[in-house]
């Protein structure tokens, strides 16, 4: 795509020996500062990364592997906050096409809407309320 990128992994073995000069590798980056500056994030669909991307307004390309990741990927897609690719489509063409689609204005708009909504709610208070309701119904 001719775009700049960051390869974020603490595992040196995951870094290709011939990394493009447009891609910078780092072992750590603070998502709260980084993601609002990104055009998209490609990740495995873990709940922490998924939530950080939703809160930042960053479009997501989710490549789920196991556990809760397929469900998180499906939720991101249903929300209109990103796309997901199955293992058969994770080649250069599939990844490039998906990232190009994420550049569409509707993804950016939808992601910003979700981020505004996420910032307007007190997640801790909401979770506590749900737990209290659940506990009240169980006794």
PDB file of C-alpha atoms in Angstrom:
ATOM      1  CA  UNK A   1       0.000   0.000   0.000  1.00  0.00           C
ATOM      2  CA  UNK A   2       3.001   2.284   0.288  1.00  0.00           C
ATOM      3  CA  UNK A   3       2.008   3.178   3.837  1.00  0.00           C
ATOM      4  CA  UNK A   4       4.179   3.433   6.909  1.00  0.00           C
ATOM      5  CA  UNK A   5       3.753   0.797   9.569  1.00  0.00           C
ATOM      6  CA  UNK A   6       4.811  -0.353  12.993  1.00  0.00           C
ATOM      7  CA  UNK A   7       5.459  -4.005  13.729  1.00  0.00           C
ATOM      8  CA  UNK A   8       4.817  -4.323  17.423  1.00  0.00           C
ATOM      9  CA  UNK A   9       6.150  -7.530  18.958  1.00  0.00           C
ATOM     10  CA  UNK A  10       8.405  -8.378  21.849  1.00  0.00           C
ATOM     11  CA  UNK A  11       9.441 -11.583  20.044  1.00  0.00           C
ATOM     12  CA  UNK A  12      12.527 -10.958  17.905  1.00  0.00           C
ATOM     13  CA  UNK A  13      11.868 -14.216  16.050  1.00  0.00           C
ATOM     14  CA  UNK A  14       8.633 -12.714  14.675  1.00  0.00           C
ATOM     15  CA  UNK A  15      10.475  -9.875  12.937  1.00  0.00           C
ATOM     16  CA  UNK A  16      11.279 -10.672   9.291  1.00  0.00           C
ATOM     17  CA  UNK A  17      14.985 -10.351   8.478  1.00  0.00           C
ATOM     18  CA  UNK A  18      14.190  -8.071   5.520  1.00  0.00           C
ATOM     19  CA  UNK A  19      11.684  -5.686   7.101  1.00  0.00           C
ATOM     20  CA  UNK A  20      10.537  -2.942   4.739  1.00  0.00           C
ATOM     21  CA  UNK A  21      12.184   0.427   5.396  1.00  0.00           C
ATOM     22  CA  UNK A  22       8.660   1.845   5.778  1.00  0.00           C
ATOM     23  CA  UNK A  23       8.002  -0.457   8.729  1.00  0.00           C
ATOM     24  CA  UNK A  24       9.497   0.206  12.142  1.00  0.00           C
ATOM     25  CA  UNK A  25       9.783  -2.595  14.702  1.00  0.00           C
ATOM     26  CA  UNK A  26       9.375  -1.908  18.380  1.00  0.00           C
ATOM     27  CA  UNK A  27       8.829  -4.211  21.348  1.00  0.00           C
ATOM     28  CA  UNK A  28       6.363  -1.917  23.106  1.00  0.00           C
ATOM     29  CA  UNK A  29       4.196   1.094  22.329  1.00  0.00           C
ATOM     30  CA  UNK A  30       1.563   2.830  24.457  1.00  0.00           C
ATOM     31  CA  UNK A  31      -1.722   2.169  22.622  1.00  0.00           C
ATOM     32  CA  UNK A  32      -3.496   5.190  24.125  1.00  0.00           C
ATOM     33  CA  UNK A  33      -1.003   7.521  22.445  1.00  0.00           C
ATOM     34  CA  UNK A  34      -0.313   5.441  19.328  1.00  0.00           C
ATOM     35  CA  UNK A  35      -3.685   4.186  18.078  1.00  0.00           C
ATOM     36  CA  UNK A  36      -5.393   7.577  17.614  1.00  0.00           C
ATOM     37  CA  UNK A  37      -2.569   8.401  15.159  1.00  0.00           C
ATOM     38  CA  UNK A  38      -2.956   5.187  13.129  1.00  0.00           C
ATOM     39  CA  UNK A  39      -4.955   4.600   9.971  1.00  0.00           C
ATOM     40  CA  UNK A  40      -5.593   0.994  11.030  1.00  0.00           C
ATOM     41  CA  UNK A  41      -4.370  -1.748  13.318  1.00  0.00           C
ATOM     42  CA  UNK A  42      -3.866  -5.385  12.343  1.00  0.00           C
ATOM     43  CA  UNK A  43      -4.037  -7.732  15.316  1.00  0.00           C
ATOM     44  CA  UNK A  44      -5.045 -11.158  16.599  1.00  0.00           C
ATOM     45  CA  UNK A  45      -8.309 -10.118  18.237  1.00  0.00           C
ATOM     46  CA  UNK A  46      -7.396 -10.280  21.907  1.00  0.00           C
ATOM     47  CA  UNK A  47      -9.829  -8.360  24.066  1.00  0.00           C
ATOM     48  CA  UNK A  48      -7.243  -5.829  25.274  1.00  0.00           C
ATOM     49  CA  UNK A  49      -6.143  -4.777  21.802  1.00  0.00           C
ATOM     50  CA  UNK A  50      -9.712  -4.882  20.499  1.00  0.00           C
ATOM     51  CA  UNK A  51     -10.926  -2.630  23.336  1.00  0.00           C
ATOM     52  CA  UNK A  52      -7.990  -0.226  22.934  1.00  0.00           C
ATOM     53  CA  UNK A  53      -8.688   0.133  19.213  1.00  0.00           C
ATOM     54  CA  UNK A  54     -12.413   0.693  19.810  1.00  0.00           C
ATOM     55  CA  UNK A  55     -11.699   3.330  22.456  1.00  0.00           C
ATOM     56  CA  UNK A  56      -9.198   5.110  20.198  1.00  0.00           C
ATOM     57  CA  UNK A  57     -11.352   5.194  17.064  1.00  0.00           C
ATOM     58  CA  UNK A  58      -8.830   3.163  15.062  1.00  0.00           C
ATOM     59  CA  UNK A  59     -10.172   0.837  12.322  1.00  0.00           C
ATOM     60  CA  UNK A  60      -9.214  -2.800  12.860  1.00  0.00           C
ATOM     61  CA  UNK A  61      -8.221  -5.745  10.723  1.00  0.00           C
ATOM     62  CA  UNK A  62      -8.607  -8.741  13.012  1.00  0.00           C
ATOM     63  CA  UNK A  63      -6.862 -12.043  12.267  1.00  0.00           C
ATOM     64  CA  UNK A  64      -8.242 -14.341  14.983  1.00  0.00           C
ATOM     65  CA  UNK A  65      -6.458 -17.506  16.025  1.00  0.00           C
ATOM     66  CA  UNK A  66      -8.317 -19.111  18.962  1.00  0.00           C
ATOM     67  CA  UNK A  67     -10.261 -18.713  22.218  1.00  0.00           C
ATOM     68  CA  UNK A  68     -12.322 -15.491  22.313  1.00  0.00           C
ATOM     69  CA  UNK A  69     -10.595 -13.986  19.277  1.00  0.00           C
ATOM     70  CA  UNK A  70     -13.083 -15.178  16.590  1.00  0.00           C
ATOM     71  CA  UNK A  71     -15.962 -13.785  18.653  1.00  0.00           C
ATOM     72  CA  UNK A  72     -14.161 -10.480  19.184  1.00  0.00           C
ATOM     73  CA  UNK A  73     -13.415 -10.300  15.438  1.00  0.00           C
ATOM     74  CA  UNK A  74     -17.056 -10.938  14.568  1.00  0.00           C
ATOM     75  CA  UNK A  75     -18.179  -8.221  16.988  1.00  0.00           C
ATOM     76  CA  UNK A  76     -15.748  -5.697  15.486  1.00  0.00           C
ATOM     77  CA  UNK A  77     -17.103  -6.488  12.017  1.00  0.00           C
ATOM     78  CA  UNK A  78     -20.760  -6.272  13.171  1.00  0.00           C
ATOM     79  CA  UNK A  79     -20.057  -2.892  14.773  1.00  0.00           C
ATOM     80  CA  UNK A  80     -18.632  -1.627  11.482  1.00  0.00           C
ATOM     81  CA  UNK A  81     -15.335  -0.877  13.247  1.00  0.00           C
ATOM     82  CA  UNK A  82     -13.241  -3.159  11.083  1.00  0.00           C
ATOM     83  CA  UNK A  83     -12.854  -6.332   9.107  1.00  0.00           C
ATOM     84  CA  UNK A  84     -11.751  -9.869   9.813  1.00  0.00           C
ATOM     85  CA  UNK A  85      -9.919 -12.358   7.647  1.00  0.00           C
ATOM     86  CA  UNK A  86      -9.967 -16.110   7.949  1.00  0.00           C
ATOM     87  CA  UNK A  87      -6.738 -18.075   7.655  1.00  0.00           C
ATOM     88  CA  UNK A  88      -7.289 -18.846   3.950  1.00  0.00           C
ATOM     89  CA  UNK A  89      -7.264 -15.151   3.038  1.00  0.00           C
ATOM     90  CA  UNK A  90      -4.180 -14.060   4.974  1.00  0.00           C
ATOM     91  CA  UNK A  91      -1.899 -13.684   2.021  1.00  0.00           C
ATOM     92  CA  UNK A  92      -0.452 -10.471   0.603  1.00  0.00           C
ATOM     93  CA  UNK A  93      -3.456  -9.859  -1.661  1.00  0.00           C
ATOM     94  CA  UNK A  94      -6.052 -10.512   1.052  1.00  0.00           C
ATOM     95  CA  UNK A  95      -4.303  -8.330   3.620  1.00  0.00           C
ATOM     96  CA  UNK A  96      -3.730  -5.518   1.121  1.00  0.00           C
ATOM     97  CA  UNK A  97      -7.357  -5.534  -0.038  1.00  0.00           C
ATOM     98  CA  UNK A  98      -8.677  -5.515   3.522  1.00  0.00           C
ATOM     99  CA  UNK A  99      -6.397  -2.656   4.573  1.00  0.00           C
ATOM    100  CA  UNK A 100      -7.384  -0.691   1.477  1.00  0.00           C
ATOM    101  CA  UNK A 101     -11.072  -1.182   2.365  1.00  0.00           C
ATOM    102  CA  UNK A 102     -10.385   0.089   5.906  1.00  0.00           C
ATOM    103  CA  UNK A 103      -9.261   3.401   4.393  1.00  0.00           C
ATOM    104  CA  UNK A 104     -12.867   4.070   3.304  1.00  0.00           C
ATOM    105  CA  UNK A 105     -14.409   7.082   5.070  1.00  0.00           C
ATOM    106  CA  UNK A 106     -17.295   5.054   6.519  1.00  0.00           C
ATOM    107  CA  UNK A 107     -14.895   2.999   8.665  1.00  0.00           C
ATOM    108  CA  UNK A 108     -13.237   6.105  10.053  1.00  0.00           C
ATOM    109  CA  UNK A 109     -16.593   7.712  10.772  1.00  0.00           C
ATOM    110  CA  UNK A 110     -17.992   4.627  12.490  1.00  0.00           C
ATOM    111  CA  UNK A 111     -14.852   4.131  14.565  1.00  0.00           C
ATOM    112  CA  UNK A 112     -14.944   7.743  15.757  1.00  0.00           C
ATOM    113  CA  UNK A 113     -18.621   7.332  16.743  1.00  0.00           C
ATOM    114  CA  UNK A 114     -17.791   4.234  18.772  1.00  0.00           C
ATOM    115  CA  UNK A 115     -14.849   5.976  20.451  1.00  0.00           C
ATOM    116  CA  UNK A 116     -17.048   8.917  21.479  1.00  0.00           C
ATOM    117  CA  UNK A 117     -19.623   6.507  22.910  1.00  0.00           C
ATOM    118  CA  UNK A 118     -16.933   4.546  24.765  1.00  0.00           C
ATOM    119  CA  UNK A 119     -15.522   7.712  26.343  1.00  0.00           C
ATOM    120  CA  UNK A 120     -18.976   8.891  27.411  1.00  0.00           C
ATOM    121  CA  UNK A 121     -19.707   5.792  29.503  1.00  0.00           C
ATOM    122  CA  UNK A 122     -18.248   4.812  32.857  1.00  0.00           C
ATOM    123  CA  UNK A 123     -17.365   1.187  32.172  1.00  0.00           C
ATOM    124  CA  UNK A 124     -16.530   0.386  35.795  1.00  0.00           C
ATOM    125  CA  UNK A 125     -19.852   1.756  37.077  1.00  0.00           C
ATOM    126  CA  UNK A 126     -21.720  -0.083  34.311  1.00  0.00           C
ATOM    127  CA  UNK A 127     -20.002  -3.406  35.122  1.00  0.00           C
ATOM    128  CA  UNK A 128     -20.643  -2.945  38.858  1.00  0.00           C
ATOM    129  CA  UNK A 129     -24.321  -2.278  38.183  1.00  0.00           C
ATOM    130  CA  UNK A 130     -24.633  -5.419  36.026  1.00  0.00           C
ATOM    131  CA  UNK A 131     -22.904  -7.501  38.695  1.00  0.00           C
ATOM    132  CA  UNK A 132     -25.196  -6.140  41.398  1.00  0.00           C
ATOM    133  CA  UNK A 133     -28.267  -6.914  39.270  1.00  0.00           C
ATOM    134  CA  UNK A 134     -26.967 -10.400  38.554  1.00  0.00           C
ATOM    135  CA  UNK A 135     -26.200 -11.055  42.230  1.00  0.00           C
ATOM    136  CA  UNK A 136     -29.609  -9.782  43.313  1.00  0.00           C
ATOM    137  CA  UNK A 137     -31.305 -12.199  40.931  1.00  0.00           C
ATOM    138  CA  UNK A 138     -29.282 -15.170  42.150  1.00  0.00           C
ATOM    139  CA  UNK A 139     -30.161 -14.869  45.874  1.00  0.00           C
TER     140      UNK A 139
END
